[in-house]
mmCIF file of C-alpha atoms and ligand atoms in Angstrom:
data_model
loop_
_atom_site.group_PDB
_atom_site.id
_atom_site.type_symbol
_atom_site.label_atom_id
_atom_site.label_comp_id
_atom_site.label_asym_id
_atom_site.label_seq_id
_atom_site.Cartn_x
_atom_site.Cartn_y
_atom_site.Cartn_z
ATOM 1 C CA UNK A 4 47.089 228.496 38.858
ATOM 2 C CA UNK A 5 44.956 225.439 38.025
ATOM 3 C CA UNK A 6 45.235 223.307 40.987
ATOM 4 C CA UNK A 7 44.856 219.348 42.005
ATOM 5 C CA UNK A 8 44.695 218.843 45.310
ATOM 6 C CA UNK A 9 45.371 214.949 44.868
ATOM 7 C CA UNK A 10 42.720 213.579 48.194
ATOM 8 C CA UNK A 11 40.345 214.911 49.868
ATOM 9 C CA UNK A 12 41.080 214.031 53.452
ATOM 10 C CA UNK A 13 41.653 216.274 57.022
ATOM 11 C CA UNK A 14 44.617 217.996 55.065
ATOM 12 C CA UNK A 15 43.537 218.200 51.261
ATOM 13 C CA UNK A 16 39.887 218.598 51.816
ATOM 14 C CA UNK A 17 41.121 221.540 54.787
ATOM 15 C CA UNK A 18 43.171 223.803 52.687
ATOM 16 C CA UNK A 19 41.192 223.457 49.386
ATOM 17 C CA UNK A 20 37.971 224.216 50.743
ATOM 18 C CA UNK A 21 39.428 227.669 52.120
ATOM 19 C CA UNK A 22 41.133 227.887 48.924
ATOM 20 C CA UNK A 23 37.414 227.507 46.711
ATOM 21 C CA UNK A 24 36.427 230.276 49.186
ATOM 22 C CA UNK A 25 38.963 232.189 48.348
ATOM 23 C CA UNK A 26 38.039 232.256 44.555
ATOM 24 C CA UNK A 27 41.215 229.746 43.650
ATOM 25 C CA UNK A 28 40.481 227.292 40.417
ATOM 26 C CA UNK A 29 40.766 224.205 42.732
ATOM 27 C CA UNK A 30 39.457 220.490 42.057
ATOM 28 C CA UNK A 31 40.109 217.501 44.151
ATOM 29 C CA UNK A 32 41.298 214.274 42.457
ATOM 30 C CA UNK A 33 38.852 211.760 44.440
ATOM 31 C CA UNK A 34 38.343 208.142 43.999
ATOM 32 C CA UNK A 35 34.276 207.062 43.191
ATOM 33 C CA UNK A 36 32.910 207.064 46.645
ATOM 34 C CA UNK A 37 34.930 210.345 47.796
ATOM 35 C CA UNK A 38 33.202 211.817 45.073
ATOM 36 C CA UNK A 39 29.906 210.624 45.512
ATOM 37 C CA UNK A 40 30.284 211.722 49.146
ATOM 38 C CA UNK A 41 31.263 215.366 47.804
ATOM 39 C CA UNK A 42 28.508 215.258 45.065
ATOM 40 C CA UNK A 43 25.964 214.784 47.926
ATOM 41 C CA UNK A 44 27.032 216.802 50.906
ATOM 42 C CA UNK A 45 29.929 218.922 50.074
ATOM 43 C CA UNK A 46 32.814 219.563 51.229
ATOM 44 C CA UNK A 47 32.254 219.742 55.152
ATOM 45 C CA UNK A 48 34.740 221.289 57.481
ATOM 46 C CA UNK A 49 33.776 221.466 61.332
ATOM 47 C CA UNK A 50 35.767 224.311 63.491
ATOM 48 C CA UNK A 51 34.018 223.735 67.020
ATOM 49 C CA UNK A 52 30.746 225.727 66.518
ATOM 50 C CA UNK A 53 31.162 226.865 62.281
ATOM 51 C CA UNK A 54 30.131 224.166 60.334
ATOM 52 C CA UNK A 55 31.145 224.909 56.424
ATOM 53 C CA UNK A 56 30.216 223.610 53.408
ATOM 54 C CA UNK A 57 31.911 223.957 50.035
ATOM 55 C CA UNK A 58 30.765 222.922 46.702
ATOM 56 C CA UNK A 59 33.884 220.746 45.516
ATOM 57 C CA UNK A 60 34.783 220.248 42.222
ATOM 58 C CA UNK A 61 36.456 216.688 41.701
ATOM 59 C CA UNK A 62 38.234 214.286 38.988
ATOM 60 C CA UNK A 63 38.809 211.031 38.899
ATOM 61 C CA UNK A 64 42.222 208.954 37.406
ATOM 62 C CA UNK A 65 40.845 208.366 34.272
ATOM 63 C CA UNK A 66 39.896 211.913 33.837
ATOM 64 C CA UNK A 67 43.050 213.852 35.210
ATOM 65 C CA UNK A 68 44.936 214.147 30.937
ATOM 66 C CA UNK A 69 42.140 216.203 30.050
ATOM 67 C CA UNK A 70 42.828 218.873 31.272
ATOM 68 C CA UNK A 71 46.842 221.074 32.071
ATOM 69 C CA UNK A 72 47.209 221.226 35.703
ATOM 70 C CA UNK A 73 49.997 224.139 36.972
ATOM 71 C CA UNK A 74 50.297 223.061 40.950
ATOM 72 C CA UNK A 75 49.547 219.347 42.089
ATOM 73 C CA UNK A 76 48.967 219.361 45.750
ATOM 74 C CA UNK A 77 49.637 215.629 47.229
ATOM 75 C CA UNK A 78 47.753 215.282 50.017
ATOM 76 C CA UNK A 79 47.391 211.214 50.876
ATOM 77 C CA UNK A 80 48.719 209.365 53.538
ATOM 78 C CA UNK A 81 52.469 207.508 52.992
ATOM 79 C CA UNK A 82 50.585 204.002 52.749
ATOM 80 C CA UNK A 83 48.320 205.528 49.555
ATOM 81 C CA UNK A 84 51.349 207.472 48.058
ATOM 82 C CA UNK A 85 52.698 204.886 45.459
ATOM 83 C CA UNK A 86 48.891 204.361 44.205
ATOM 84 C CA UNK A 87 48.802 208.539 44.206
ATOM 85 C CA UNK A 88 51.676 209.148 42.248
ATOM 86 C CA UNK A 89 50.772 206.339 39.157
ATOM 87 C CA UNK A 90 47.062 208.333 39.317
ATOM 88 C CA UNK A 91 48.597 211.474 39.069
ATOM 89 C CA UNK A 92 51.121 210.925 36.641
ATOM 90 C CA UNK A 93 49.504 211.489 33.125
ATOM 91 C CA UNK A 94 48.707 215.453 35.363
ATOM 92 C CA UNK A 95 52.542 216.108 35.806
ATOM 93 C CA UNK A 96 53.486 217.345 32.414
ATOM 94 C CA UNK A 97 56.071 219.883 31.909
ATOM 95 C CA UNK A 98 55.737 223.218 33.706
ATOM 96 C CA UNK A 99 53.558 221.284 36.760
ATOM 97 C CA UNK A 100 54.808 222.026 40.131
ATOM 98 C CA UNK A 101 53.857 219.166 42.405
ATOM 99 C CA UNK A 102 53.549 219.914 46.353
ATOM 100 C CA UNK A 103 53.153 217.515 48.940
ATOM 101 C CA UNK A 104 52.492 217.798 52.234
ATOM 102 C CA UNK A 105 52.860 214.284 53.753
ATOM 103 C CA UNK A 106 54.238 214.321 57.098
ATOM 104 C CA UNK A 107 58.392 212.825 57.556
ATOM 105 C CA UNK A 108 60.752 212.632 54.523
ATOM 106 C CA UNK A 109 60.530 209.752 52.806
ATOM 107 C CA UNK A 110 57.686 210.542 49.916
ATOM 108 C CA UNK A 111 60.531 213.589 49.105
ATOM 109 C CA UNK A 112 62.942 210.324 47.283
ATOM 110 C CA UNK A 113 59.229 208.612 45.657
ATOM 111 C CA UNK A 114 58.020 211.988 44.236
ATOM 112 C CA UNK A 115 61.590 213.154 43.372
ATOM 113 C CA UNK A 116 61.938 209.584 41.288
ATOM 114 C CA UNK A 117 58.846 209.899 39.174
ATOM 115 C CA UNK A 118 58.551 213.585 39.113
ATOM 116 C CA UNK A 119 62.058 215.184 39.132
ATOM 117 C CA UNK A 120 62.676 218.851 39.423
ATOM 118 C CA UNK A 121 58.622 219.390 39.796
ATOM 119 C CA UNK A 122 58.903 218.601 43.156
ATOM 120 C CA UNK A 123 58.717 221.139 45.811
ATOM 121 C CA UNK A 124 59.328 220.599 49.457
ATOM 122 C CA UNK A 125 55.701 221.808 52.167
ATOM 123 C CA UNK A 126 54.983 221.040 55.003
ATOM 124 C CA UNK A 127 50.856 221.307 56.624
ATOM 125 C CA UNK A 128 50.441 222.400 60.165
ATOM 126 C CA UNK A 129 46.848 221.535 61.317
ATOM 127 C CA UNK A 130 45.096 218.999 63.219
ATOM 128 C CA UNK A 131 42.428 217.826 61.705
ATOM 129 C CA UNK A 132 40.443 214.888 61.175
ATOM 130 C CA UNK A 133 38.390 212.890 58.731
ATOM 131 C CA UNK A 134 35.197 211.964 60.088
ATOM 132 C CA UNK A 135 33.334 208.250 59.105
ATOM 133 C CA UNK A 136 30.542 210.169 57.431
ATOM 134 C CA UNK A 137 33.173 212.158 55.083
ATOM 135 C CA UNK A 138 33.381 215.430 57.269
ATOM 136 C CA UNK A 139 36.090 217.252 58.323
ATOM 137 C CA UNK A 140 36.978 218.389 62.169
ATOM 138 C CA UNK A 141 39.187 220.520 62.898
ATOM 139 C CA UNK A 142 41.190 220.031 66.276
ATOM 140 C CA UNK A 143 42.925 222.708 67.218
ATOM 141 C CA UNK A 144 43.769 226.203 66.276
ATOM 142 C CA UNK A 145 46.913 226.059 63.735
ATOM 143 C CA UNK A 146 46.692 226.108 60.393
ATOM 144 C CA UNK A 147 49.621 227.025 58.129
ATOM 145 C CA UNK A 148 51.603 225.909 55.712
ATOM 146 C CA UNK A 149 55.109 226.040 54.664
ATOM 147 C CA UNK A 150 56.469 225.793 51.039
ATOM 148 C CA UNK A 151 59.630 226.066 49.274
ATOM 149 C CA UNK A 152 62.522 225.176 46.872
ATOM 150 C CA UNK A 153 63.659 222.007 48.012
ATOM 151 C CA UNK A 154 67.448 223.428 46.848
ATOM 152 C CA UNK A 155 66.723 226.222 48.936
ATOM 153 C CA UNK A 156 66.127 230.302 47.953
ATOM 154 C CA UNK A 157 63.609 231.782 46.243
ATOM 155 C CA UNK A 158 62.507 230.728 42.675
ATOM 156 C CA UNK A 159 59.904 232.555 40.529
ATOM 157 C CA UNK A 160 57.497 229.543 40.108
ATOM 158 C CA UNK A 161 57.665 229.798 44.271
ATOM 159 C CA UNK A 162 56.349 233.458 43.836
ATOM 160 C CA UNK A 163 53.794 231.943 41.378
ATOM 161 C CA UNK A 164 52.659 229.137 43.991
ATOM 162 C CA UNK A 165 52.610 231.951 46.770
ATOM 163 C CA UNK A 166 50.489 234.176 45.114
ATOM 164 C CA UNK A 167 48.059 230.771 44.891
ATOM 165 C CA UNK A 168 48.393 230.099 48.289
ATOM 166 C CA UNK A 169 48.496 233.044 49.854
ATOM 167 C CA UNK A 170 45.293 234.972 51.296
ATOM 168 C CA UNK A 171 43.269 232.517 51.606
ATOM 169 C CA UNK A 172 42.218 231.962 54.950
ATOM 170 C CA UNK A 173 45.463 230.289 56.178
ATOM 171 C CA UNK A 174 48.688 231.272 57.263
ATOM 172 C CA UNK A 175 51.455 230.728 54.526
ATOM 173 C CA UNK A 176 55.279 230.985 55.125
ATOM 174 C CA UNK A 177 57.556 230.845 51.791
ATOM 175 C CA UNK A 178 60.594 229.517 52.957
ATOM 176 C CA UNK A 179 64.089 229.440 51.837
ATOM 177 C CA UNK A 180 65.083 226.248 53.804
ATOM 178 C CA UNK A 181 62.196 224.191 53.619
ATOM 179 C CA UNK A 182 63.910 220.571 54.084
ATOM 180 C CA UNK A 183 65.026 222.023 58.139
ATOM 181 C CA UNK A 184 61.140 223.143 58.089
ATOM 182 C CA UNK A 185 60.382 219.598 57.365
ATOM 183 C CA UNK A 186 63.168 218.204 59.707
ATOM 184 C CA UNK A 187 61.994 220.368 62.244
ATOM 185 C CA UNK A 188 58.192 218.940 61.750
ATOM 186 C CA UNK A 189 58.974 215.411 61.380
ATOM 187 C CA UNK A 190 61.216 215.780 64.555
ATOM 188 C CA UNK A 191 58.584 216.970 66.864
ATOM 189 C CA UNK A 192 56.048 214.260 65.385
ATOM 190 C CA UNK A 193 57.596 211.868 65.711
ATOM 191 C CA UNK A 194 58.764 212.184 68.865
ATOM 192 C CA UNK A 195 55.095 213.117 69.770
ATOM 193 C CA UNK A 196 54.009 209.838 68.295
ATOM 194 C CA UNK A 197 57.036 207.694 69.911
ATOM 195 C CA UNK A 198 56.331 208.454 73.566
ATOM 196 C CA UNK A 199 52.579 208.272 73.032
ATOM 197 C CA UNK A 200 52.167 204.807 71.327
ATOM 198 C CA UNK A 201 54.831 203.598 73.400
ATOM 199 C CA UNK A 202 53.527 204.130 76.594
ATOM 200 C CA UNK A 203 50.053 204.337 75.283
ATOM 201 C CA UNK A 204 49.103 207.436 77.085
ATOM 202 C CA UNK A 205 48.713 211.333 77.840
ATOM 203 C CA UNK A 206 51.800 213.667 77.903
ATOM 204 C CA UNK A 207 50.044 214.854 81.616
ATOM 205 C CA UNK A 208 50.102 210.955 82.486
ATOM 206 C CA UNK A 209 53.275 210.156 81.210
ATOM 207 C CA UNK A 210 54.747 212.960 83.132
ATOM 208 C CA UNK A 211 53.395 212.170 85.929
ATOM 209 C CA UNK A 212 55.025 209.174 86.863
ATOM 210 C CA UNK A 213 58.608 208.792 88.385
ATOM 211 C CA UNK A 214 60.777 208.322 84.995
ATOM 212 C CA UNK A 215 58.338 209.437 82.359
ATOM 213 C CA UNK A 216 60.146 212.992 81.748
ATOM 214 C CA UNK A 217 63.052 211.606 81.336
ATOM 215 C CA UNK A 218 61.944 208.807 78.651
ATOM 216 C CA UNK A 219 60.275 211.959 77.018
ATOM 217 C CA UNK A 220 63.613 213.388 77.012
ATOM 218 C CA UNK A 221 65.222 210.536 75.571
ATOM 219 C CA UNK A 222 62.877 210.395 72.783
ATOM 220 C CA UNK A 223 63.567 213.527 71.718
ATOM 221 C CA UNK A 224 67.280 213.268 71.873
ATOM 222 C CA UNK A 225 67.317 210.174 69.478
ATOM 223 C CA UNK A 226 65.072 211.892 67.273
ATOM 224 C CA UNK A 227 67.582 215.032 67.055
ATOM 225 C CA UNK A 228 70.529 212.672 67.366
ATOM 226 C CA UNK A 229 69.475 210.827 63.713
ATOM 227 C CA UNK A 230 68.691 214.164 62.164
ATOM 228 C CA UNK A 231 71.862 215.732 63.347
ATOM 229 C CA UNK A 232 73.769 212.294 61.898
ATOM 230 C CA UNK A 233 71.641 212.885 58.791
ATOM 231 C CA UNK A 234 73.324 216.438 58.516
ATOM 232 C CA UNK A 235 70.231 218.244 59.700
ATOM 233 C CA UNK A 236 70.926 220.526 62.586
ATOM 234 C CA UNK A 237 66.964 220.849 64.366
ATOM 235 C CA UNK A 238 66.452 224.353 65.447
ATOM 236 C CA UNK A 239 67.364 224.543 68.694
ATOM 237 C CA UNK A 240 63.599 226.220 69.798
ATOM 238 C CA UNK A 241 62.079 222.970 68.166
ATOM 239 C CA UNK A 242 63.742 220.836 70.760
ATOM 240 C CA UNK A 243 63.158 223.255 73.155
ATOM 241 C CA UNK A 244 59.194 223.469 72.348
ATOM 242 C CA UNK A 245 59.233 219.620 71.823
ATOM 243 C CA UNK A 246 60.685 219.103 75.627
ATOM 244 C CA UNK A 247 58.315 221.741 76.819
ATOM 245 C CA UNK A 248 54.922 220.353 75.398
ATOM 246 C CA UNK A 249 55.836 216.553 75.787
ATOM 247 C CA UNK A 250 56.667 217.342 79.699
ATOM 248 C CA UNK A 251 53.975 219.211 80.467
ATOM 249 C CA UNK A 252 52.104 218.490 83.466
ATOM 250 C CA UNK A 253 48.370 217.662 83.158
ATOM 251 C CA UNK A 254 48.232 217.772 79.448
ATOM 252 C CA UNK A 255 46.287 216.121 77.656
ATOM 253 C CA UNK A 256 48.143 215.987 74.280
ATOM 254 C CA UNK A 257 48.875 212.696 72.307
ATOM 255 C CA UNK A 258 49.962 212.482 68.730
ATOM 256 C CA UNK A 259 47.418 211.693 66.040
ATOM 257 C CA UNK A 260 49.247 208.250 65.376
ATOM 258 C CA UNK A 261 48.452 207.481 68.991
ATOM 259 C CA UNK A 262 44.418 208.545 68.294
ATOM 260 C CA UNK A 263 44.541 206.383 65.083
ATOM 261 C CA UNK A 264 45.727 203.526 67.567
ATOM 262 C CA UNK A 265 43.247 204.021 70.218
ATOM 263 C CA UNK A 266 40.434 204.258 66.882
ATOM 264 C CA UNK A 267 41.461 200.701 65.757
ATOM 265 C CA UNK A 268 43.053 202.680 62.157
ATOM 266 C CA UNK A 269 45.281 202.092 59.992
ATOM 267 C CA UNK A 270 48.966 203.849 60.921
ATOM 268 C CA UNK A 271 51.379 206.177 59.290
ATOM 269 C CA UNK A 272 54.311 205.038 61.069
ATOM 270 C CA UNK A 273 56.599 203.674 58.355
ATOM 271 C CA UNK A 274 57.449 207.138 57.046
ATOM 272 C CA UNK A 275 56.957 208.837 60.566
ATOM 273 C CA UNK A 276 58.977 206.464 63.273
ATOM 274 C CA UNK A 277 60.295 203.479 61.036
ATOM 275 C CA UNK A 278 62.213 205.560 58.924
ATOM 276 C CA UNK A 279 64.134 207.035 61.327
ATOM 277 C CA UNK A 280 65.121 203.864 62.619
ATOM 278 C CA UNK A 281 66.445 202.891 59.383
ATOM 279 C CA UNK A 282 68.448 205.972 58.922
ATOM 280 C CA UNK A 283 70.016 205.456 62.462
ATOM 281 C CA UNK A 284 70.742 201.755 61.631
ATOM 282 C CA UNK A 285 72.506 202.912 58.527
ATOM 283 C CA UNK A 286 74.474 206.031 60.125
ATOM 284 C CA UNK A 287 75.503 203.878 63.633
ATOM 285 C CA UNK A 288 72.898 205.943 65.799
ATOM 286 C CA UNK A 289 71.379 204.155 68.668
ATOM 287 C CA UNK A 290 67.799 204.571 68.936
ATOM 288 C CA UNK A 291 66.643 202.234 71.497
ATOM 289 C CA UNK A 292 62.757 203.574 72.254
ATOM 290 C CA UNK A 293 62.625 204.804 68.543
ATOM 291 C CA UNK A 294 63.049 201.235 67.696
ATOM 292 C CA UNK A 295 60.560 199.617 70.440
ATOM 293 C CA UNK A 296 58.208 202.501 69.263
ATOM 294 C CA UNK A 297 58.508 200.647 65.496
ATOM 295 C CA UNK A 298 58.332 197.348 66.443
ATOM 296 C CA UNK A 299 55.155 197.722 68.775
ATOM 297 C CA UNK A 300 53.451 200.121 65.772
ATOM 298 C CA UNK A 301 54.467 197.075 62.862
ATOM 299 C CA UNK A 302 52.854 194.425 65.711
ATOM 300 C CA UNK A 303 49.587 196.463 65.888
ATOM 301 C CA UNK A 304 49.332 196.882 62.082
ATOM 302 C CA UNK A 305 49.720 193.210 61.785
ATOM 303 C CA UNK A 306 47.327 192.333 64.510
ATOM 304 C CA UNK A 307 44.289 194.649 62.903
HETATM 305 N N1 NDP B 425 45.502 215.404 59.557
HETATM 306 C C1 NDP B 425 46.410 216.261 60.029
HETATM 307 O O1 NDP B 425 46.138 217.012 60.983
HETATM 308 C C2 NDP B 425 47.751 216.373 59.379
HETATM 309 C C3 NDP B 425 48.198 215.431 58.474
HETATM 310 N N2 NDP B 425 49.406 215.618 57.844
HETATM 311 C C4 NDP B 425 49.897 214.652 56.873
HETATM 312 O O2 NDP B 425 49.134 214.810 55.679
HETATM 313 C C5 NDP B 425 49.013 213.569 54.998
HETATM 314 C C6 NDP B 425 47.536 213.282 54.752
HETATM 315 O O3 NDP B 425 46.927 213.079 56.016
HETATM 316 P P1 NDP B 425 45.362 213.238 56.244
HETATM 317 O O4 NDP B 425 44.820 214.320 55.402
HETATM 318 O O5 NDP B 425 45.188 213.301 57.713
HETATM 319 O O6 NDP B 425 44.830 211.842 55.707
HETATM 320 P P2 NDP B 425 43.319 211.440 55.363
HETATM 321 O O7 NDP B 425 43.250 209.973 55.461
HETATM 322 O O8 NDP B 425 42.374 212.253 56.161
HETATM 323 O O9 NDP B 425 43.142 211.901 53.851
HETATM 324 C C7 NDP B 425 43.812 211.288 52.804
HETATM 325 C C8 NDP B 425 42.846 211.241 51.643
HETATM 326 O O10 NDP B 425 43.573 210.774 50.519
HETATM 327 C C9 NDP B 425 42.665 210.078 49.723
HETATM 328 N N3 NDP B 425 43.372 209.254 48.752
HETATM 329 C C10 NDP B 425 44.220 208.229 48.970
HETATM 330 N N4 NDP B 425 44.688 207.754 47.805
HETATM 331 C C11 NDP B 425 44.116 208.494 46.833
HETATM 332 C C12 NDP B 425 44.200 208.478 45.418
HETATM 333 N N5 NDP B 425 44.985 207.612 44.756
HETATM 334 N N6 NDP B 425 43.457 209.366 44.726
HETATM 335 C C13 NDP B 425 42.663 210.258 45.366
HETATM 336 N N7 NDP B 425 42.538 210.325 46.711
HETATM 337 C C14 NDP B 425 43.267 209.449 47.426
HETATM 338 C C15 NDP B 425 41.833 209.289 50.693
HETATM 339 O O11 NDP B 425 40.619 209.056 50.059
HETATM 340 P P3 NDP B 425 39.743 207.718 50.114
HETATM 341 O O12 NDP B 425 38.512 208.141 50.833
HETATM 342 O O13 NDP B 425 39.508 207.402 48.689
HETATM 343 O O14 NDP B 425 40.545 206.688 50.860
HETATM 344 C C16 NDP B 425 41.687 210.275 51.844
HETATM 345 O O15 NDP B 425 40.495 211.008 51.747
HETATM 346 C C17 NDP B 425 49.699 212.545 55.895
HETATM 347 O O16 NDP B 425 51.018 212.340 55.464
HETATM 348 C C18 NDP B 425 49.701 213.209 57.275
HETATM 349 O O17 NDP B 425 50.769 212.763 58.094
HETATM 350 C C19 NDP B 425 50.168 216.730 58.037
HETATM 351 C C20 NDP B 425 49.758 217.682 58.919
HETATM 352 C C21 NDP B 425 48.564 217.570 59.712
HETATM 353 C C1 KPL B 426 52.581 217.716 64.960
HETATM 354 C C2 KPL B 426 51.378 217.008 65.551
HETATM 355 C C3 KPL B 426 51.847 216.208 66.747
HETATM 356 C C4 KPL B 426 50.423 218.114 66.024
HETATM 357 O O1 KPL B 426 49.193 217.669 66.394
HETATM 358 C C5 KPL B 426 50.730 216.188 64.490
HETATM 359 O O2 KPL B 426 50.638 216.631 63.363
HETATM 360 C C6 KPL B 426 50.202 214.837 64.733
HETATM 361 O O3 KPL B 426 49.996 214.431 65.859
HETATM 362 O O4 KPL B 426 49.972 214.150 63.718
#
């Protein structure tokens, strides 16, 4: 399949480099001084010791009609998604099968709007980061990723994108409920991100004091409580895996929307916390620290 990965950031730049190993017919829709950065140093993905470096083909906007593109991986943040999706547009023609792999929900209804029956449902799991100087680090040792119908079952253009993404380096799961796979992600993130900004520290530290377990507890429970109002039943081992690794003692984990804070960077909270508060405003759900967790996230984007 000729593929767009549209960015190439921690996630885009991640998966399409092992993809261009892999022999896949990949190029990266970049703006000007992504591509100059790729023109000059490559692609450059850093997994503790391995440094790697990919020759990566790009486009830009005004470039993307001439040529038929069969899978459009979206790979921006939320903030750059409307942008994305008016760039990518004149690539979506009929037969295109468009992918994101945005974090939360929300870019599902924006995609769906402009792009219709294309849309498939993913979901990334990686940490990884994009470096100042245009590299990529890699954080820890995940990396998979989840695709599917977002009706559910099996179609053949989902055979078509699996053969794509498959073997290449990563771990690929074709799944035949891919909106709980997404439920289940966004559930764990953002409870991840809701105790961490909020109390602006450490799971170990959190946990450590008198009442931090059971805020982290609480956290989780209005996450799963607006998901299970939404109609989405969270498997019951992601709650159990979020309570384990979010009161654990002495670690050091925090969610990346925490490290963006710490870094003075911009935040993807609107589609990752916000959202959720807006869903439990309009279903009745009370969401106390949810909500807290919003408003001191919108106060720190207005201060920078
Ligand atoms: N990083 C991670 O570990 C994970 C992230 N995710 C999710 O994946 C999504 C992407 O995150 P991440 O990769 O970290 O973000 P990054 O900021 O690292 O990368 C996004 C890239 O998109 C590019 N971009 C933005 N708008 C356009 C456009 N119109 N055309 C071309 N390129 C564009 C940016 O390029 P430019 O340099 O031009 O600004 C940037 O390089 C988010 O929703 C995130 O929540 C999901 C799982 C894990
Ligand atoms: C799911 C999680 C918490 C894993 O690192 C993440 O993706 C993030 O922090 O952004």
């Amino acid at each position: 399949m000729r593929t767009l990965v549209v960015g190439a950031g921690a996630v885009g730049g991640f998966f399409g480099a092992l993809l261009l190993d892999a022999g896949r017919d990949v190029t990266f829709l970049v703006r000007p001084a992504r591509a100059e950065v790729l023109a000059a140093d490559g692609l450059v993905v850093r997994d503790g010791e391995t440094t790697t470096v990919t020759r990566a083909p790009t486009v830009t906007a005004d470039r993307l009609a001439d040529t038929s593109w069969d899978l459009v991986l979206v790979t921006v943040k939320e903030q750059a998604l409307d942008a994305a999706i008016a760039d990518i547009t004149p690539a979506v023609t009929a037969g295109t099968v468009v992918l994101p792999l945005l974090n939360g929900m929300r870019h599902l209804y924006r995609l769906r709007d402009t792009f219709g029956e294309a849309v498939l449902g993913g979901v990334a799991v990686v940490a990884s980061q994009l470096r100042p100087d245009g590299s990529i680090d890699l954080l820890g040792p995940d990396r998979f990723m989840r695709y599917g119908e977002l009706a559910g079952g099996r179609s053949a253009r989902i055979d078509t994108v699996d053969a794509t993404l498959s073997g290449a380096g990563f771990d690929t799961v074709c799944s035949a409920d891919i909106v709980t796979d997404m439920w289940d992600k966004w559930i764990f993130l953002a409870s991840a991100a809701a105790l961490t900004t909020l109390l602006q520290a450490a799971v170990g530290d959190i946990t450590a004091t008198e009442h931090g377990p059971s805020v982290a507890r609480a956290v989780i429970d209005e996450c799963a409580s607006v998901a299970a109002a939404s109609g989405v039943t969270v498997r019951p081992r992601v709650i159990d895996g979020a309570r384990a690794r979010l009161i654990a003692e002495g670690s050091p984990f925090t969610a990346s929307l925490y490290r963006d804070m710490v870094a003075g960077r911009d935040v993807e909270s609107d589609s990752v916390i916000t959202d959720l508060v807006r869903r439990a405003d309009r279903l009745a759900v009370s969401v106390p620290l949810l909500t807290a967790a919003s408003v001191n996230l919108s106060l720190y984007r207005h201060r920078r």
